Structure formats: C-alpha cells, structure tokens
C-alpha cells in the first residue's frame, strides 16, 4: 500500500493532544488538517501551533523557511468535510465514548478506505470505540504521550477487529511522525499506563502505612532510583482527581484487581479539593518553592580508615558493596572473623533469607538487608536494617530502618558506613524492601503479569516505560540488574506480612531466570 496518502493527516480535537500531534506532523513534513467543534478552541490551537513552530526555529530545530512551509501545511476548520482526501485521521476529542463512536461513523464516510482511522483514547478500549462502526477494520488505537512533540513514543493498539493492514499503516504513520512505535494489547491502560500503576499506587500504600513521608518517598525515588520525579510530585502535576479517576477505572474495569485498588488516602485529598498544582495544593503546597526541597548532596566516597567490615550474601548488592568497601578505605574480613568479633560492622546483604544471628564471644554490630523480611522478623533485635536494590551504579541514597531495640551503636556505625560509601542515608519505617525496593518489585511484578497476559513484549515494555514515562530503566532491565531472586524476596515478604493478593507473584516471575525467557 502506498505511503503517500499518509502525508495528509487529519486530526479531530484541537485540545492538548490534538495540538501536539498537529505540531509534530508539521515538523515532520506532513500536512495537518485540524478539526474541532469549537471555533474558540480552534483559534487557540492555531495560535499555540504557530507559537511552538516559532520556538522550534529559536531552538534551531528548523529554519525560518521550513517554519513558513510548515505553517503553509496547516489547515484548521470546524467542518469535518475538510478532512476529505486525508490518508489518515487521528481522533483526539474528549474522552466520551458516544461522541467518539459517532465521530468514527462520520469519518468512515468522509475518508473512505484505505484511509486509516485512529483513536488517541487513553482509557477506553479501542474495540469498544470501534464497535458498531461501519468499517471497524480501519480503526486502530494510536496512543500518544503528553507533551506529544517531546515524548518519543506512540503505542499502537489493535482492536479486536482491526485489520493487519491498518496496524501496519499506523506503524508507518507513527514512524513518519518520528516516534518509536510499540504495539500493545487492547486491555486496561494498554501497556505503558498499566505498567506505570505501581509507581504511584505503591507510594500511596507506603505513606498510608506510615513507612515513609511523601517527601521521603519522592527523595528516595529520585536519589535512590534515578527517577526524574517522585510519584507524589508526578501525581500533583497530573492532578489527584485525574489520577484517582484512572485508578477507579482500572479497578472497575478489572472487577477489583487488588493491585489496582484505589487509595482511600488519595480519595480523601480529592474530596478536600487538594487536586495538585492546579489548585495550588495537593501532596505539596505550591504557595512558594518550598514544595520541593533540594535533594541533599551525598557525601564523598572515603573515610573507611582501615576499619574491618564483613559483607555477607551472594547477590548483586553484596557484590557492589564489597567493591565499594575497598574503594572507601575499609578493610574486608570474612563472616567467620566477624563472628569471632573482629569486624567493626557486619553487613548481611543476602536478599534471600537473613543469616542466623551470630553467636560468639563478641557478637558484632550488624545491619541487615530487609529484602525477604522486615527487620522485626530477622531475630536480631540489636541490629539495624537497610535496603538497596541493584544495579547500584547511579544510586546516591540508602534506606535505613531501626527497631526500638536496635543498638544505638548499630545506627551510628551503619550511618557512618554508608556515608563513607557515598550514600545519603534516609531513615524510614520497617517493611520488606523498605520504600524503593517495594516500588521496584511491584513495577517488575506488574510487567511480569503484563508479559504473561500478552500486553506487550518485554522489549516493548522497557521501551514504553523509558520513552513514555521517562523511567531511568524499564522493569525488565531492572529485574535483570537487581536479580529476580531479590525481587521475588521482597514480594514474598510483603505477601506473607500483608496477607494480600496485591503482592502475589506473577506466574512468570515464580521460577524464571529472566523476564525475557
Ligand atoms: P482536551 O479536552 O484538551 O481537548 C479535546 C478537544 O476535543 C476540545 O477542543 C473539544 O472542543 C474537542 N471536541 C470534543 N468533542 C468533539 C467532537 N465531537 N468533534 C470535534 N471536536 C470535539 O483533551 P485532550 O487532553 O487533548 O485529550 C484528547 C484525547 O486524548 C482523549 O481521548 C484523551 O483520553 C487522550 N489522551 C490524553 C492525554 C493527555 O495527557 N491529555 C494523553 C494521551 C491520550
């Protein structure tokens, strides 16, 4: 099939997404005809598109001449008939099912086959939008991300009746718009939004359980996980009401999947009108700049002063710590020496099960990796707990936890140890995986469920979450970097301690070596 007709793109809906798609099309040499039922919206959209083309010139992304040509390829109209001759039309009107269905009925007549008809819906199933259409084979989901011009991804979502020819055409169009294309199953949240659910969902649970504060969770995600924004900053930006609506839609559409249970904490804030940035207050207060205190500068590596430490465990974290220990100037001793009392600090970094408490003449001061269980269940009442999840290359923060019975010396030495390794230490409540481990484990678990259900390939899941959500790495790569055993340990610990199906392991995670297999 010729690709030529795709050069004439129609867009219905001149809101946030329609404007972004039109701007992207123009910058990639396509013509764009934008239709909206509201002349006011169209006027504003035209102004926004022209302003952003001018900015592209300022940034050096195009020349004045190219901008003039791009402007010449833009048409705006309130009349759907102006779409006659378009090779593809992307619907980006408000998220109302009946309005979308009626629109596709009209589009089928205005733009006959082989024109592609695409919907940018984010929460309706493509099959539902296409059902009852004259020609459902031509309707495909093309889910763009906001802001469209900057987000390099589009999810192609075939509906139950979409023809393969239409899917191929949608891919061709996505690539012509300069996007990386992934293909997602027509299920709840498609691929990207589904795989993103645990980021905010687990963060809300952590705050609800008072494991950490909003500010701590965000800081831990930024400094410990490499996320550009913490989950609460992000929800404030999206809007708590919008995010709650998405959560409720997941919950209702899945008939009550426990992983997607909406948060009562969030509902309470929405009821109180605390909707995020748009109302000036959400999880943070936006009256001034204090809503995002500067992240602390982590200490410099060094200062071990030859003190002896023992690192127990065989996983990624133990390996990385052993490497850092010598670079920080500590001496390494083995576990038996530590049991005999020669270590300044014994670090149990085994993610699978904590080692037995050391009985010896001089039981050493200890800290445990809280992966398989919380510190409280480790049977070492004087120890402190910590959590790190690999890979540790960019990690600048370690989480620490204590019990009322923890030896103050364990706190002092653990803090000094991690500071010498170059980590900022954040003290949080006690639970398997602490904060970041729990969020990452649930991101990996959701990805494993999604792969098992055919929502997307492991490769597309990582592409989707990095390009669509700006995650530092995708869940599949994270599972590889952390080791699946570590992830399983956290989930099993949470499942056992919380007794909730929310933390059940995805079948594909049970025995696998990698999510790619
Ligand atoms: P918006 O509210 O900013 O714009 C919607 C536009 O559609 C308005 O200009 C409205 O006048 C127009 N409109 C409504 N009904 C119409 C009709 N029958 N015919 C012609 N025009 C009509 O909405 P948006 O945020 O741009 O979202 C549009 C679509 O994209 C929705 O389906 C949404 O779920 C999806 N989406 C949004 C985002 C996002 O971040 N905003 C991201 C991905 C997908």
PDB file of N, CA and C in Angstrom, residues 148-195:
ATOM      1  N   UNK A 148       3.238  15.764  23.285  1.00  0.00           N
ATOM      2  CA  UNK A 148       3.470  14.895  22.121  1.00  0.00           C
ATOM      3  C   UNK A 148       4.778  15.219  21.410  1.00  0.00           C
ATOM      4  N   UNK A 149       5.074  16.502  21.268  1.00  0.00           N
ATOM      5  CA  UNK A 149       6.268  16.864  20.499  1.00  0.00           C
ATOM      6  C   UNK A 149       7.542  16.362  21.178  1.00  0.00           C
ATOM      7  N   UNK A 150       7.510  16.245  22.509  1.00  0.00           N
ATOM      8  CA  UNK A 150       8.744  15.840  23.210  1.00  0.00           C
ATOM      9  C   UNK A 150       8.805  14.352  23.542  1.00  0.00           C
ATOM     10  N   UNK A 151       7.649  13.693  23.667  1.00  0.00           N
ATOM     11  CA  UNK A 151       7.658  12.283  24.053  1.00  0.00           C
ATOM     12  C   UNK A 151       7.798  11.425  22.787  1.00  0.00           C
ATOM     13  N   UNK A 152       8.865  10.631  22.764  1.00  0.00           N
ATOM     14  CA  UNK A 152       9.264   9.961  21.520  1.00  0.00           C
ATOM     15  C   UNK A 152       8.542   8.640  21.281  1.00  0.00           C
ATOM     16  N   UNK A 153       7.365   8.456  21.866  1.00  0.00           N
ATOM     17  CA  UNK A 153       6.722   7.141  21.819  1.00  0.00           C
ATOM     18  C   UNK A 153       5.293   7.221  21.324  1.00  0.00           C
ATOM     19  N   UNK A 154       4.868   6.197  20.599  1.00  0.00           N
ATOM     20  CA  UNK A 154       3.431   6.007  20.371  1.00  0.00           C
ATOM     21  C   UNK A 154       3.125   4.520  20.536  1.00  0.00           C
ATOM     22  N   UNK A 155       2.017   4.263  21.246  1.00  0.00           N
ATOM     23  CA  UNK A 155       1.554   2.876  21.410  1.00  0.00           C
ATOM     24  C   UNK A 155       0.524   2.612  20.329  1.00  0.00           C
ATOM     25  N   UNK A 156       0.734   1.586  19.558  1.00  0.00           N
ATOM     26  CA  UNK A 156      -0.269   1.178  18.569  1.00  0.00           C
ATOM     27  C   UNK A 156      -1.097   0.078  19.218  1.00  0.00           C
ATOM     28  N   UNK A 157      -2.407   0.272  19.200  1.00  0.00           N
ATOM     29  CA  UNK A 157      -3.282  -0.682  19.884  1.00  0.00           C
ATOM     30  C   UNK A 157      -4.310  -1.232  18.890  1.00  0.00           C
ATOM     31  N   UNK A 158      -4.087  -2.453  18.427  1.00  0.00           N
ATOM     32  CA  UNK A 158      -5.087  -3.035  17.536  1.00  0.00           C
ATOM     33  C   UNK A 158      -6.344  -3.416  18.315  1.00  0.00           C
ATOM     34  N   UNK A 159      -7.501  -3.052  17.782  1.00  0.00           N
ATOM     35  CA  UNK A 159      -8.756  -3.501  18.383  1.00  0.00           C
ATOM     36  C   UNK A 159      -9.063  -4.912  17.918  1.00  0.00           C
ATOM     37  N   UNK A 160     -10.148  -5.489  18.457  1.00  0.00           N
ATOM     38  CA  UNK A 160     -10.485  -6.874  18.107  1.00  0.00           C
ATOM     39  C   UNK A 160     -10.673  -7.042  16.605  1.00  0.00           C
ATOM     40  N   UNK A 161     -11.176  -5.989  15.937  1.00  0.00           N
ATOM     41  CA  UNK A 161     -11.479  -6.118  14.505  1.00  0.00           C
ATOM     42  C   UNK A 161     -10.498  -5.375  13.608  1.00  0.00           C
ATOM     43  N   UNK A 162      -9.445  -4.800  14.177  1.00  0.00           N
ATOM     44  CA  UNK A 162      -8.506  -4.029  13.337  1.00  0.00           C
ATOM     45  C   UNK A 162      -7.834  -4.953  12.324  1.00  0.00           C
ATOM     46  N   UNK A 163      -7.763  -4.500  11.073  1.00  0.00           N
ATOM     47  CA  UNK A 163      -7.069  -5.284  10.039  1.00  0.00           C
ATOM     48  C   UNK A 163      -5.565  -5.100  10.210  1.00  0.00           C
ATOM     49  N   UNK A 164      -4.796  -6.140   9.893  1.00  0.00           N
ATOM     50  CA  UNK A 164      -3.330  -6.045   9.990  1.00  0.00           C
ATOM     51  C   UNK A 164      -2.799  -4.898   9.119  1.00  0.00           C
ATOM     52  N   UNK A 165      -3.459  -4.693   7.986  1.00  0.00           N
ATOM     53  CA  UNK A 165      -3.086  -3.600   7.083  1.00  0.00           C
ATOM     54  C   UNK A 165      -3.169  -2.245   7.810  1.00  0.00           C
ATOM     55  N   UNK A 166      -4.187  -2.092   8.643  1.00  0.00           N
ATOM     56  CA  UNK A 166      -4.360  -0.832   9.384  1.00  0.00           C
ATOM     57  C   UNK A 166      -3.283  -0.692  10.452  1.00  0.00           C
ATOM     58  N   UNK A 167      -2.946  -1.823  11.098  1.00  0.00           N
ATOM     59  CA  UNK A 167      -1.897  -1.789  12.123  1.00  0.00           C
ATOM     60  C   UNK A 167      -0.567  -1.392  11.468  1.00  0.00           C
ATOM     61  N   UNK A 168      -0.302  -1.966  10.296  1.00  0.00           N
ATOM     62  CA  UNK A 168       0.937  -1.643   9.573  1.00  0.00           C
ATOM     63  C   UNK A 168       0.968  -0.166   9.187  1.00  0.00           C
ATOM     64  N   UNK A 169      -0.176   0.319   8.768  1.00  0.00           N
ATOM     65  CA  UNK A 169      -0.264   1.733   8.365  1.00  0.00           C
ATOM     66  C   UNK A 169      -0.065   2.651   9.571  1.00  0.00           C
ATOM     67  N   UNK A 170      -0.607   2.240  10.687  1.00  0.00           N
ATOM     68  CA  UNK A 170      -0.451   3.052  11.910  1.00  0.00           C
ATOM     69  C   UNK A 170       1.022   3.097  12.312  1.00  0.00           C
ATOM     70  N   UNK A 171       1.685   1.961  12.162  1.00  0.00           N
ATOM     71  CA  UNK A 171       3.125   1.925  12.471  1.00  0.00           C
ATOM     72  C   UNK A 171       3.885   2.876  11.534  1.00  0.00           C
ATOM     73  N   UNK A 172       3.513   2.792  10.249  1.00  0.00           N
ATOM     74  CA  UNK A 172       4.168   3.654   9.256  1.00  0.00           C
ATOM     75  C   UNK A 172       3.953   5.139   9.604  1.00  0.00           C
ATOM     76  N   UNK A 173       2.721   5.462  10.010  1.00  0.00           N
ATOM     77  CA  UNK A 173       2.417   6.851  10.370  1.00  0.00           C
ATOM     78  C   UNK A 173       3.194   7.271  11.619  1.00  0.00           C
ATOM     79  N   UNK A 174       3.202   6.387  12.625  1.00  0.00           N
ATOM     80  CA  UNK A 174       3.930   6.691  13.868  1.00  0.00           C
ATOM     81  C   UNK A 174       5.395   6.984  13.566  1.00  0.00           C
ATOM     82  N   UNK A 175       5.984   6.172  12.701  1.00  0.00           N
ATOM     83  CA  UNK A 175       7.400   6.374  12.359  1.00  0.00           C
ATOM     84  C   UNK A 175       7.589   7.656  11.553  1.00  0.00           C
ATOM     85  N   UNK A 176       6.618   7.959  10.671  1.00  0.00           N
ATOM     86  CA  UNK A 176       6.707   9.206   9.895  1.00  0.00           C
ATOM     87  C   UNK A 176       6.637  10.416  10.840  1.00  0.00           C
ATOM     88  N   UNK A 177       6.005  10.239  11.987  1.00  0.00           N
ATOM     89  CA  UNK A 177       5.922  11.328  12.979  1.00  0.00           C
ATOM     90  C   UNK A 177       7.141  11.329  13.909  1.00  0.00           C
ATOM     91  N   UNK A 178       8.100  10.479  13.602  1.00  0.00           N
ATOM     92  CA  UNK A 178       9.359  10.473  14.369  1.00  0.00           C
ATOM     93  C   UNK A 178       9.261   9.731  15.680  1.00  0.00           C
ATOM     94  N   UNK A 179       8.238   8.888  15.834  1.00  0.00           N
ATOM     95  CA  UNK A 179       8.057   8.206  17.118  1.00  0.00           C
ATOM     96  C   UNK A 179       8.586   6.780  17.075  1.00  0.00           C
ATOM     97  N   UNK A 180       9.027   6.311  18.244  1.00  0.00           N
ATOM     98  CA  UNK A 180       9.314   4.897  18.411  1.00  0.00           C
ATOM     99  C   UNK A 180       7.972   4.207  18.623  1.00  0.00           C
ATOM    100  N   UNK A 181       7.732   3.171  17.871  1.00  0.00           N
ATOM    101  CA  UNK A 181       6.422   2.513  17.903  1.00  0.00           C
ATOM    102  C   UNK A 181       6.491   1.229  18.726  1.00  0.00           C
ATOM    103  N   UNK A 182       5.555   1.077  19.641  1.00  0.00           N
ATOM    104  CA  UNK A 182       5.398  -0.221  20.307  1.00  0.00           C
ATOM    105  C   UNK A 182       3.958  -0.676  20.088  1.00  0.00           C
ATOM    106  N   UNK A 183       3.744  -1.967  20.203  1.00  0.00           N
ATOM    107  CA  UNK A 183       2.386  -2.495  19.996  1.00  0.00           C
ATOM    108  C   UNK A 183       1.872  -3.033  21.322  1.00  0.00           C
ATOM    109  N   UNK A 184       0.662  -2.616  21.681  1.00  0.00           N
ATOM    110  CA  UNK A 184       0.102  -3.012  22.979  1.00  0.00           C
ATOM    111  C   UNK A 184      -1.248  -3.687  22.805  1.00  0.00           C
ATOM    112  N   UNK A 185      -1.538  -4.583  23.734  1.00  0.00           N
ATOM    113  CA  UNK A 185      -2.842  -5.264  23.732  1.00  0.00           C
ATOM    114  C   UNK A 185      -3.929  -4.265  24.117  1.00  0.00           C
ATOM    115  N   UNK A 186      -5.115  -4.487  23.566  1.00  0.00           N
ATOM    116  CA  UNK A 186      -6.251  -3.604  23.845  1.00  0.00           C
ATOM    117  C   UNK A 186      -6.865  -3.941  25.209  1.00  0.00           C
ATOM    118  N   UNK A 187      -6.089  -3.786  26.250  1.00  0.00           N
ATOM    119  CA  UNK A 187      -6.586  -4.078  27.600  1.00  0.00           C
ATOM    120  C   UNK A 187      -6.567  -2.810  28.437  1.00  0.00           C
ATOM    121  N   UNK A 188      -6.802  -2.961  29.718  1.00  0.00           N
ATOM    122  CA  UNK A 188      -6.905  -1.801  30.606  1.00  0.00           C
ATOM    123  C   UNK A 188      -5.576  -1.048  30.650  1.00  0.00           C
ATOM    124  N   UNK A 189      -5.604   0.225  30.275  1.00  0.00           N
ATOM    125  CA  UNK A 189      -4.394   1.057  30.327  1.00  0.00           C
ATOM    126  C   UNK A 189      -3.372   0.711  29.251  1.00  0.00           C
ATOM    127  N   UNK A 190      -3.733  -0.147  28.312  1.00  0.00           N
ATOM    128  CA  UNK A 190      -2.803  -0.613  27.264  1.00  0.00           C
ATOM    129  C   UNK A 190      -1.506  -1.095  27.934  1.00  0.00           C
ATOM    130  N   UNK A 191      -0.350  -0.644  27.436  1.00  0.00           N
ATOM    131  CA  UNK A 191       0.898  -1.166  28.009  1.00  0.00           C
ATOM    132  C   UNK A 191       1.514  -0.173  29.003  1.00  0.00           C
ATOM    133  N   UNK A 192       1.726   1.046  28.544  1.00  0.00           N
ATOM    134  CA  UNK A 192       2.512   1.995  29.349  1.00  0.00           C
ATOM    135  C   UNK A 192       1.776   2.388  30.634  1.00  0.00           C
ATOM    136  N   UNK A 193       0.525   2.816  30.501  1.00  0.00           N
ATOM    137  CA  UNK A 193      -0.190   3.269  31.692  1.00  0.00           C
ATOM    138  C   UNK A 193      -0.420   2.127  32.669  1.00  0.00           C
ATOM    139  N   UNK A 194      -0.558   0.929  32.141  1.00  0.00           N
ATOM    140  CA  UNK A 194      -0.715  -0.220  33.033  1.00  0.00           C
ATOM    141  C   UNK A 194       0.587  -0.473  33.812  1.00  0.00           C
ATOM    142  N   UNK A 195       1.695  -0.500  33.081  1.00  0.00           N
ATOM    143  CA  UNK A 195       2.970  -0.800  33.746  1.00  0.00           C
ATOM    144  C   UNK A 195       3.372   0.302  34.723  1.00  0.00           C
TER     145      UNK A 195
END
